[in-house]
Amino acid sequence: ARGHGRAADIQQVLRLAREEGVKIILDGAEEGWLVADQIAAAQVPVLLNPISNLPGNLETRATRMQNAAVLDAAGVVIAIKGNEGSIHRARETRYNAGNAVSHGLPYDAAIEAITVNPAKIFGMAGQFGELRAGAAADVIVWSGDPLEPLSIAETIFVNGQEQAPTSRQFLLRDRYRDGGEGAMPPAYPR
């Protein structure tokens, strides 16, 4: 169920799901912290973006940055997502998890919210999101804390096979970083 995530709307969707006997996933739930116990009791998972938990208009004036932390503390299974708009913004998922940590979400819960929990929510528990025998061997080795924006993926394995760490971003970085052959001159002197 996707909407503005107002508490009253969340309660209506929970009631409808209960009456109709359907399984739902809340997407957004910006005011979920107000009804966290009800969401947990209904065993409804939530996809959220901790960055969108700022009031943007009068309808979402009760949003707060601690939404992820409050939902997690209530026992709601949460998955943190990237910013809306494009698949190219999926890389922001880990930044968003880091922001949730800075607003009270325990670090381990943030890691689960970008690994194990999405697999649980979408019915792929045991196949993805965790390191264990029988699960997909998709692993990234980071240069530092994966929730820190300056950390980079140093080694990537997909289905147990190491992947070349080449991307358009890396190629452009390497081309222009040191002013090597083919690099443009600096626009501004340092």
Coordinates of N, CA and C in Angstrom, one line a residue:
A1 N 0.8 -1.2 0.0 CA 0.0 0.0 0.0 C 0.9 1.2 0.0
R2 N 0.7 2.1 -1.0 CA 1.5 3.3 -1.1 C 0.6 4.5 -1.0
G3 N 1.0 5.4 -0.2 CA 0.3 6.7 -0.1 C 1.2 7.7 0.6
H4 N 0.6 8.6 1.3 CA 1.4 9.6 2.0 C 2.0 9.0 3.3
G5 N 1.5 7.9 3.7 CA 2.0 7.3 4.9 C 1.4 7.9 6.2
R6 N 0.3 8.6 6.1 CA -0.3 9.2 7.3 C -0.8 8.1 8.2
A7 N -0.8 8.3 9.5 CA -1.2 7.3 10.5 C -2.6 6.8 10.2
A8 N -3.5 7.8 9.9 CA -4.9 7.4 9.7 C -5.0 6.5 8.4
D9 N -4.3 6.8 7.4 CA -4.3 6.0 6.2 C -3.7 4.6 6.5
I10 N -2.7 4.5 7.2 CA -2.1 3.2 7.6 C -3.1 2.4 8.4
Q11 N -3.8 3.0 9.3 CA -4.8 2.2 10.1 C -5.9 1.7 9.2
Q12 N -6.3 2.5 8.2 CA -7.3 2.1 7.2 C -6.9 0.9 6.4
V13 N -5.6 1.0 5.9 CA -5.0 -0.1 5.1 C -4.9 -1.4 6.0
L14 N -4.5 -1.3 7.2 CA -4.4 -2.4 8.1 C -5.7 -3.1 8.3
R15 N -6.7 -2.2 8.5 CA -8.1 -2.7 8.7 C -8.6 -3.5 7.5
L16 N -8.4 -2.9 6.3 CA -8.8 -3.5 5.1 C -8.1 -4.8 4.8
A17 N -6.8 -4.8 5.1 CA -6.1 -6.1 4.9 C -6.6 -7.2 5.8
R18 N -6.9 -6.8 7.1 CA -7.4 -7.8 8.0 C -8.8 -8.3 7.6
E19 N -9.7 -7.4 7.2 CA -11.0 -7.8 6.8 C -11.0 -8.6 5.5
E20 N -10.1 -8.3 4.6 CA -10.1 -9.0 3.3 C -9.2 -10.2 3.3
G21 N -8.4 -10.4 4.4 CA -7.5 -11.5 4.5 C -6.3 -11.5 3.5
V22 N -5.8 -10.3 3.2 CA -4.7 -10.2 2.2 C -3.4 -9.8 2.9
K23 N -2.3 -10.2 2.4 CA -1.0 -9.8 2.9 C -0.6 -8.5 2.2
I24 N -0.1 -7.6 3.0 CA 0.3 -6.3 2.4 C 1.7 -6.0 2.9
I25 N 2.3 -5.1 2.2 CA 3.6 -4.4 2.5 C 3.3 -2.9 2.5
L26 N 3.6 -2.2 3.5 CA 3.5 -0.8 3.5 C 4.7 -0.2 2.9
D27 N 4.5 0.7 2.0 CA 5.6 1.4 1.3 C 5.5 2.9 1.7
G28 N 6.5 3.3 2.4 CA 6.5 4.7 2.9 C 6.3 4.7 4.4
A29 N 5.0 4.7 4.8 CA 4.6 4.7 6.2 C 5.4 5.8 7.0
E30 N 5.4 7.0 6.4 CA 6.1 8.1 7.1 C 5.7 8.5 8.5
E31 N 4.4 8.2 8.8 CA 3.9 8.4 10.1 C 3.7 7.0 10.8
G32 N 4.4 6.0 10.4 CA 4.3 4.7 11.0 C 4.7 4.7 12.4
W33 N 5.6 5.6 12.9 CA 6.0 5.6 14.3 C 4.8 5.8 15.2
L34 N 3.7 6.5 14.7 CA 2.6 6.8 15.5 C 1.7 5.6 15.8
V35 N 1.8 4.6 14.8 CA 1.0 3.4 14.9 C 1.9 2.1 14.8
A36 N 3.1 2.3 15.3 CA 4.1 1.2 15.2 C 3.6 -0.1 15.8
D37 N 2.9 0.0 17.0 CA 2.4 -1.2 17.7 C 1.4 -1.9 16.9
Q38 N 0.5 -1.1 16.2 CA -0.5 -1.7 15.4 C 0.1 -2.4 14.1
I39 N 1.1 -1.8 13.5 CA 1.7 -2.4 12.4 C 2.4 -3.7 12.8
A40 N 3.1 -3.7 14.0 CA 3.8 -4.9 14.5 C 2.8 -6.0 14.8
A41 N 1.6 -5.6 15.4 CA 0.6 -6.6 15.7 C 0.0 -7.3 14.5
A42 N -0.1 -6.5 13.4 CA -0.6 -7.0 12.2 C 0.5 -7.8 11.4
Q43 N 1.7 -7.8 11.8 CA 2.8 -8.4 11.2 C 3.0 -8.0 9.7
V44 N 2.9 -6.7 9.6 CA 3.0 -6.1 8.2 C 4.4 -5.4 8.1
P45 N 5.2 -5.8 7.1 CA 6.5 -5.2 6.9 C 6.4 -3.8 6.3
V46 N 7.4 -3.0 6.4 CA 7.4 -1.7 5.9 C 8.7 -1.4 5.1
L47 N 8.5 -0.9 3.9 CA 9.6 -0.4 3.1 C 9.7 1.1 3.3
L48 N 10.8 1.6 3.7 CA 10.9 3.0 4.0 C 12.2 3.7 3.6
N49 N 12.1 4.9 3.4 CA 13.3 5.8 3.1 C 13.4 6.7 4.3
P50 N 14.4 6.6 5.1 CA 14.5 7.4 6.3 C 14.7 8.9 5.9
I51 N 15.2 9.2 4.7 CA 15.4 10.6 4.3 C 14.0 11.2 4.0
S52 N 13.0 10.5 3.6 CA 11.7 11.1 3.2 C 10.9 11.3 4.5
N53 N 11.5 11.1 5.6 CA 10.7 11.3 6.9 C 10.8 12.7 7.4
L54 N 10.8 13.6 6.6 CA 10.7 15.0 6.9 C 9.4 15.6 6.4
P55 N 8.7 16.4 7.2 CA 7.5 17.0 6.8 C 7.7 17.8 5.5
G56 N 6.9 17.4 4.4 CA 7.0 18.1 3.2 C 5.8 19.0 2.9
N57 N 4.7 18.7 3.6 CA 3.5 19.5 3.5 C 2.6 19.2 4.7
L58 N 1.5 19.8 4.8 CA 0.6 19.7 6.0 C 0.2 18.2 6.2
E59 N 0.0 17.5 5.1 CA -0.4 16.1 5.3 C 0.6 15.2 6.0
T60 N 1.9 15.6 5.9 CA 2.9 14.7 6.5 C 3.7 15.5 7.6
R61 N 2.9 16.3 8.3 CA 3.6 17.1 9.3 C 4.0 16.3 10.5
A62 N 3.5 15.1 10.7 CA 3.9 14.3 11.9 C 5.0 13.3 11.6
T63 N 5.7 13.5 10.5 CA 6.8 12.6 10.2 C 8.0 13.0 11.0
R64 N 8.9 12.0 11.2 CA 10.1 12.3 12.0 C 11.2 11.4 11.6
M65 N 12.5 11.8 11.8 CA 13.6 11.1 11.4 C 13.8 9.8 12.1
Q66 N 13.2 9.6 13.3 CA 13.4 8.4 14.1 C 12.4 7.3 13.7
N67 N 11.6 7.5 12.6 CA 10.6 6.6 12.2 C 11.1 5.1 12.1
A68 N 12.3 4.9 11.5 CA 12.8 3.6 11.3 C 13.2 3.0 12.7
A69 N 13.7 3.8 13.6 CA 14.1 3.3 14.9 C 12.9 2.9 15.7
V70 N 11.8 3.7 15.6 CA 10.6 3.4 16.4 C 10.0 2.1 15.9
L71 N 9.9 2.0 14.5 CA 9.2 0.8 13.9 C 10.0 -0.4 14.3
D72 N 11.4 -0.3 14.2 CA 12.2 -1.5 14.6 C 12.0 -1.9 16.0
A73 N 12.0 -0.9 16.9 CA 11.9 -1.2 18.3 C 10.5 -1.8 18.7
A74 N 9.5 -1.5 17.8 CA 8.2 -2.1 18.0 C 8.1 -3.5 17.5
G75 N 9.1 -3.9 16.7 CA 9.1 -5.3 16.2 C 8.7 -5.4 14.8
V76 N 8.6 -4.3 14.1 CA 8.2 -4.2 12.7 C 9.4 -4.6 11.8
V77 N 9.2 -5.5 10.9 CA 10.3 -5.8 9.9 C 10.3 -4.7 8.9
I78 N 11.5 -4.0 8.9 CA 11.7 -2.9 8.0 C 12.7 -3.2 6.9
A79 N 12.5 -2.6 5.8 CA 13.6 -2.6 4.7 C 13.8 -1.2 4.3
I80 N 15.0 -0.8 4.2 CA 15.4 0.5 3.8 C 15.6 0.5 2.3
K81 N 15.0 1.5 1.6 CA 15.2 1.6 0.2 C 15.9 2.9 -0.2
G82 N 16.2 2.9 -1.5 CA 16.9 4.1 -2.0 C 15.9 5.2 -2.3
N83 N 16.4 6.3 -2.8 CA 15.5 7.4 -3.1 C 14.7 7.1 -4.3
E84 N 13.5 7.7 -4.3 CA 12.6 7.5 -5.4 C 13.1 8.1 -6.7
G85 N 12.7 7.6 -7.9 CA 13.0 8.3 -9.1 C 13.7 7.4 -10.1
S86 N 14.6 6.6 -9.7 CA 15.4 5.9 -10.7 C 16.2 4.7 -10.1
I87 N 16.4 3.7 -10.9 CA 17.1 2.5 -10.4 C 18.6 3.0 -10.1
H88 N 19.0 4.0 -10.8 CA 20.4 4.5 -10.6 C 20.6 5.1 -9.2
R89 N 19.5 5.3 -8.5 CA 19.6 5.8 -7.1 C 19.6 4.7 -6.1
A90 N 19.6 3.5 -6.5 CA 19.6 2.4 -5.6 C 20.8 2.4 -4.7
R91 N 21.9 2.9 -5.2 CA 23.2 3.0 -4.5 C 23.0 3.8 -3.2
E92 N 22.0 4.6 -3.2 CA 21.7 5.5 -2.0 C 21.1 4.7 -0.8
T93 N 20.7 3.5 -1.1 CA 20.1 2.7 0.0 C 21.0 2.6 1.2
R94 N 22.3 2.3 1.0 CA 23.2 2.2 2.2 C 23.4 3.6 2.8
Y95 N 23.4 4.7 2.1 CA 23.5 6.0 2.7 C 22.2 6.2 3.6
N96 N 21.1 5.8 3.1 CA 19.8 6.0 3.8 C 19.9 5.2 5.1
A97 N 20.4 4.0 5.0 CA 20.6 3.2 6.2 C 21.5 3.8 7.2
G98 N 22.5 4.4 6.8 CA 23.4 5.2 7.7 C 22.8 6.3 8.3
N99 N 21.9 7.0 7.6 CA 21.1 8.1 8.2 C 20.2 7.6 9.2
A100 N 19.6 6.5 9.0 CA 18.7 5.9 10.0 C 19.4 5.6 11.3
V101 N 20.7 5.1 11.2 CA 21.5 4.8 12.3 C 21.8 6.1 13.1
S102 N 22.0 7.2 12.4 CA 22.3 8.5 13.0 C 21.1 9.0 13.8
H103 N 19.9 8.4 13.5 CA 18.7 8.8 14.2 C 18.1 7.7 15.0
G104 N 18.9 6.8 15.5 CA 18.5 5.9 16.5 C 18.3 4.5 16.1
L105 N 18.3 4.1 14.9 CA 18.2 2.7 14.5 C 19.5 2.0 14.8
P106 N 19.5 0.9 15.5 CA 20.7 0.2 15.8 C 21.4 -0.2 14.5
Y107 N 22.8 -0.2 14.6 CA 23.6 -0.5 13.4 C 23.2 -1.9 12.8
D108 N 23.1 -2.9 13.6 CA 22.8 -4.2 13.1 C 21.5 -4.3 12.5
A109 N 20.5 -3.5 13.0 CA 19.2 -3.5 12.4 C 19.2 -2.8 11.0
A110 N 20.1 -1.8 10.9 CA 20.2 -1.1 9.6 C 20.8 -2.0 8.6
I111 N 21.8 -2.8 9.0 CA 22.4 -3.8 8.0 C 21.4 -4.8 7.6
E112 N 20.6 -5.3 8.6 CA 19.5 -6.3 8.3 C 18.5 -5.6 7.3
A113 N 18.2 -4.3 7.5 CA 17.2 -3.6 6.7 C 17.6 -3.5 5.2
I114 N 18.9 -3.7 4.9 CA 19.3 -3.7 3.5 C 19.8 -5.0 3.0
T115 N 19.7 -6.0 3.9 CA 20.2 -7.4 3.4 C 19.1 -8.4 3.7
V116 N 19.0 -8.9 4.9 CA 18.1 -10.0 5.2 C 16.7 -9.6 5.1
N117 N 16.3 -8.5 5.6 CA 14.9 -8.1 5.7 C 14.2 -8.0 4.3
P118 N 14.8 -7.4 3.3 CA 14.2 -7.3 2.0 C 13.9 -8.8 1.4
A119 N 14.9 -9.7 1.7 CA 14.6 -11.1 1.3 C 13.5 -11.7 2.0
K120 N 13.3 -11.4 3.3 CA 12.2 -11.9 4.1 C 10.9 -11.4 3.5
I121 N 10.9 -10.1 3.3 CA 9.7 -9.4 2.9 C 9.2 -9.9 1.6
F122 N 10.1 -10.2 0.6 CA 9.7 -10.6 -0.7 C 9.7 -12.1 -0.9
G123 N 9.7 -12.8 0.2 CA 9.6 -14.3 0.1 C 10.9 -15.0 -0.4
M124 N 12.0 -14.4 -0.2 CA 13.3 -15.0 -0.6 C 14.2 -15.3 0.5
A125 N 13.7 -15.4 1.7 CA 14.5 -15.7 2.9 C 15.3 -17.0 2.7
G126 N 16.5 -17.0 3.1 CA 17.3 -18.1 3.0 C 18.0 -18.2 1.6
Q127 N 17.6 -17.5 0.6 CA 18.2 -17.5 -0.7 C 19.1 -16.3 -0.9
F128 N 18.7 -15.1 -0.3 CA 19.4 -13.9 -0.5 C 19.6 -13.2 0.9
G129 N 20.5 -12.3 0.9 CA 20.6 -11.4 2.1 C 21.4 -11.9 3.2
E130 N 21.9 -13.1 3.2 CA 22.7 -13.6 4.3 C 23.8 -14.5 3.8
L131 N 24.8 -14.7 4.6 CA 26.0 -15.5 4.3 C 25.7 -16.9 5.0
R132 N 25.4 -17.9 4.2 CA 25.2 -19.2 4.7 C 25.1 -20.2 3.5
A133 N 25.4 -21.5 3.8 CA 25.3 -22.5 2.8 C 24.0 -22.5 2.2
G134 N 23.9 -22.6 0.8 CA 22.7 -22.7 0.1 C 22.1 -21.3 -0.4
A135 N 22.7 -20.2 0.2 CA 22.2 -18.9 -0.2 C 23.0 -18.4 -1.4
A136 N 22.5 -17.5 -2.1 CA 23.2 -16.9 -3.2 C 24.5 -16.3 -2.7
A137 N 25.6 -16.5 -3.3 CA 26.9 -16.0 -2.9 C 27.1 -14.6 -3.5
D138 N 26.3 -13.7 -3.1 CA 26.4 -12.3 -3.5 C 27.1 -11.5 -2.3
V139 N 28.3 -11.1 -2.5 CA 29.0 -10.5 -1.4 C 29.8 -9.3 -1.9
I140 N 29.9 -8.3 -1.1 CA 30.7 -7.1 -1.4 C 31.6 -6.9 -0.3
V141 N 32.9 -6.7 -0.6 CA 33.9 -6.3 0.4 C 34.1 -4.8 0.2
W142 N 33.9 -4.1 1.3 CA 34.0 -2.6 1.3 C 35.3 -2.1 1.8
S143 N 35.7 -0.9 1.4 CA 36.9 -0.3 1.9 C 36.8 0.2 3.3
G144 N 35.6 0.3 3.8 CA 35.3 0.8 5.1 C 33.9 0.4 5.5
D145 N 33.3 1.1 6.4 CA 32.0 0.9 6.8 C 31.0 1.0 5.6
P146 N 30.2 0.0 5.3 CA 29.3 0.0 4.2 C 28.3 1.1 4.3
L147 N 28.0 1.6 5.4 CA 27.0 2.7 5.6 C 27.6 4.1 5.5
E148 N 28.9 4.2 5.3 CA 29.5 5.5 5.1 C 29.6 5.8 3.6
P149 N 29.2 6.9 3.2 CA 29.3 7.3 1.8 C 30.6 7.2 1.1
L150 N 31.7 7.4 1.8 CA 33.0 7.4 1.2 C 33.6 6.0 1.1
S151 N 33.0 5.0 1.6 CA 33.4 3.6 1.4 C 33.1 3.2 0.0
I152 N 34.0 2.4 -0.6 CA 33.8 1.9 -1.9 C 33.8 0.4 -2.0
A153 N 33.2 -0.1 -2.9 CA 33.2 -1.6 -3.1 C 34.5 -2.0 -3.7
E154 N 35.3 -2.7 -3.0 CA 36.6 -3.2 -3.4 C 36.6 -4.5 -4.2
T155 N 35.8 -5.4 -3.7 CA 35.6 -6.7 -4.4 C 34.2 -7.1 -4.4
I156 N 33.7 -7.6 -5.5 CA 32.3 -7.9 -5.7 C 32.2 -9.3 -6.2
F157 N 31.3 -10.1 -5.5 CA 31.0 -11.5 -5.9 C 29.5 -11.6 -6.2
V158 N 29.2 -12.1 -7.4 CA 27.8 -12.4 -7.7 C 27.7 -13.9 -8.0
N159 N 26.8 -14.6 -7.3 CA 26.7 -16.0 -7.5 C 28.1 -16.7 -7.3
G160 N 28.9 -16.2 -6.4 CA 30.2 -16.8 -6.1 C 31.3 -16.4 -7.0
Q161 N 31.0 -15.7 -8.1 CA 32.0 -15.3 -9.1 C 32.4 -13.9 -8.9
E162 N 33.7 -13.7 -8.8 CA 34.2 -12.3 -8.7 C 33.9 -11.5 -9.9
Q163 N 33.5 -10.3 -9.7 CA 33.1 -9.4 -10.8 C 34.2 -8.3 -11.0
A164 N 34.4 -8.0 -12.2 CA 35.4 -6.9 -12.5 C 34.8 -5.6 -11.9
P165 N 35.6 -4.9 -11.1 CA 35.1 -3.7 -10.5 C 35.1 -2.5 -11.4
T166 N 34.6 -2.7 -12.6 CA 34.6 -1.7 -13.7 C 33.2 -1.2 -13.9
S167 N 33.1 0.1 -13.8 CA 31.8 0.7 -14.1 C 32.1 2.1 -14.8
R168 N 31.1 2.6 -15.4 CA 31.3 3.9 -16.1 C 31.9 4.9 -15.1
Q169 N 31.4 4.9 -13.8 CA 31.8 5.8 -12.8 C 33.3 5.6 -12.5
F170 N 33.8 4.4 -12.4 CA 35.2 4.1 -12.2 C 36.0 4.6 -13.4
L171 N 35.6 4.3 -14.6 CA 36.3 4.7 -15.7 C 36.5 6.2 -15.8
L172 N 35.4 6.9 -15.5 CA 35.5 8.4 -15.5 C 36.4 8.9 -14.4
R173 N 36.3 8.3 -13.2 CA 37.1 8.6 -12.1 C 38.6 8.5 -12.5
D174 N 38.9 7.3 -13.0 CA 40.3 7.1 -13.4 C 40.8 8.0 -14.5
R175 N 40.0 8.3 -15.4 CA 40.4 9.2 -16.5 C 40.7 10.6 -16.0
Y176 N 39.9 11.1 -15.1 CA 40.1 12.5 -14.8 C 40.8 12.8 -13.4
R177 N 40.9 11.8 -12.6 CA 41.4 11.9 -11.2 C 42.8 12.5 -11.2
D178 N 43.7 11.9 -11.9 CA 45.1 12.3 -11.9 C 45.6 13.1 -13.0
G179 N 44.7 13.5 -13.9 CA 45.1 14.4 -15.0 C 45.9 13.7 -16.0
G180 N 45.7 12.4 -16.2 CA 46.4 11.6 -17.1 C 46.1 11.9 -18.6
E181 N 46.6 11.1 -19.5 CA 46.3 11.3 -20.9 C 44.8 11.3 -21.2
G182 N 44.4 12.3 -21.9 CA 43.0 12.4 -22.3 C 42.2 13.2 -21.2
A183 N 42.8 13.6 -20.1 CA 42.1 14.3 -19.1 C 41.9 15.8 -19.5
M184 N 40.9 16.4 -19.1 CA 40.7 17.8 -19.4 C 41.5 18.6 -18.4
P185 N 41.9 19.8 -18.8 CA 42.6 20.6 -17.8 C 41.7 21.1 -16.7
P186 N 42.3 21.4 -15.6 CA 41.4 21.8 -14.5 C 40.7 23.1 -14.8
A187 N 39.4 23.2 -14.5 CA 38.6 24.4 -14.7 C 39.0 25.5 -13.8
Y188 N 39.5 25.2 -12.6 CA 39.8 26.2 -11.6 C 41.2 25.8 -11.0
P189 N 42.1 26.8 -10.9 CA 43.4 26.5 -10.3 C 43.1 26.2 -8.8
R190 N 44.0 25.4 -8.3 CA 43.9 25.0 -6.9 C 44.7 25.9 -6.0

